[in-house]
Amino acid sequence: KMIEVLENVEGAEAAVLGDIHIAHNDVEATKVSFKLLDEMKPKHTMLHDIVDCESISHHEENDPFRVMQKEENGTGDLRNELKIMLEWAKARLKYNLVVVRSNHDDFLDRWLRSVDWRKGRNKRMFLYGANILANEAVAQKKGVISFLLEDAFGDQITTLGLDDSYRVLGWELGVHGHVGANGSRGSANQYKQMNTKMITGHTHSPSRQDGHMCVGTLSGLRVGYNKGASSWMHANALIYPDGKAQLIYIVGGKYCRDMK
C-alpha cells in the first residue's frame, strides 16, 4: 500500500514545502499544503523557489515568440511578479517562513549582471534592482530576492544565503539542490552520501534515498518546459518532534503520506 490518508500525529517541528514558483503556483495544491500546516503547526516552514522569475528568465530570452507572448499577456512584467511574491509571503508570515536561496531566485541577480538594460524590457526595474545589488550588503551576500523580503518584512521572515546552514533536529534544510559539493551540480546520489541528513527541493520530483529526501513542487505539473513523461508531483515534507521525517503527497485535493 503506497498511499493512505495522513493520520493525526503530535504536530511537526518543521515543514519543507514543494517549490513555490509564484508565476506558476498551483492554488489548490498550495491551499491544501497550508491546511496541513494549520493542523501540524510547524515551528519552521521552508520555502524553495518562492519566485519563478519567468518575466526575465534567461531560458526564454532568445525565443522572440515567447518574449512577445509574455509582453502581450503581462507575464513579462517583473514589477508585477515581485509584487505578487511579496503579497503571497505577507499573507503567510504566521507560518514562520524560511526562504532557501534557490536557482530561480538567482535568475534575478543573473539578469542584473548580464543584460544591457538599454535594449531590454523592465528598464526601471533593472535600475531599481541594480541599485540594490550595488549598495545593499544583504543583496550582495544573499541575493536581491532576500533583500526585498527582508526589507518588506524585517525579522518576520528568515532568508538564507547560498552557503547558509539551517538545521532542525539533525536535518540540513538550507540547501535547495541546484549546487553540490565544491560548486558541482547537485544530485540525490551526491546528497545521500553527505555526513548529514538533508531535505532539498529543485527537481520537482519527490524522492527518498538513505539520508536524503527531496520534496516535489507546488507549481502546476505542466508549465511548458517539462515535456514528455514527467515525474513531477505535489509533495511536501514534515519533520516530527522525534526527528523522523516523512514525505507528504497531495493527491486529488488531499494530503497523503508515503508508506516507507
mmCIF file of N, CA and C in Angstrom, residues 35 61 90 136 151 179 257 259:
data_model
loop_
_atom_site.group_PDB
_atom_site.id
_atom_site.type_symbol
_atom_site.label_atom_id
_atom_site.label_comp_id
_atom_site.label_asym_id
_atom_site.label_seq_id
_atom_site.Cartn_x
_atom_site.Cartn_y
_atom_site.Cartn_z
ATOM 1 N N LYS A 35 -3.334 24.068 4.694
ATOM 2 C CA LYS A 35 -4.287 23.418 5.581
ATOM 3 C C LYS A 35 -3.556 22.401 6.454
ATOM 4 N N GLU A 61 14.963 34.113 -23.270
ATOM 5 C CA GLU A 61 15.297 35.428 -23.825
ATOM 6 C C GLU A 61 15.609 35.384 -25.318
ATOM 7 N N LYS A 90 3.425 37.849 2.508
ATOM 8 C CA LYS A 90 2.790 38.639 3.573
ATOM 9 C C LYS A 90 1.577 37.914 4.150
ATOM 10 N N GLU A 136 23.498 47.297 -1.327
ATOM 11 C CA GLU A 136 22.936 46.659 -0.137
ATOM 12 C C GLU A 136 23.697 45.376 0.210
ATOM 13 N N ASP A 151 13.503 43.545 3.508
ATOM 14 C CA ASP A 151 13.148 44.962 3.529
ATOM 15 C C ASP A 151 11.653 45.143 3.796
ATOM 16 N N VAL A 179 23.064 23.247 -6.348
ATOM 17 C CA VAL A 179 24.511 23.320 -6.218
ATOM 18 C C VAL A 179 24.977 22.210 -5.293
ATOM 19 N N ARG A 257 0.452 10.307 2.700
ATOM 20 C CA ARG A 257 1.812 10.073 3.172
ATOM 21 C C ARG A 257 2.458 8.914 2.434
ATOM 22 N N MET A 259 4.637 5.462 2.535
ATOM 23 C CA MET A 259 4.493 4.331 3.446
ATOM 24 C C MET A 259 5.806 3.610 3.689
#
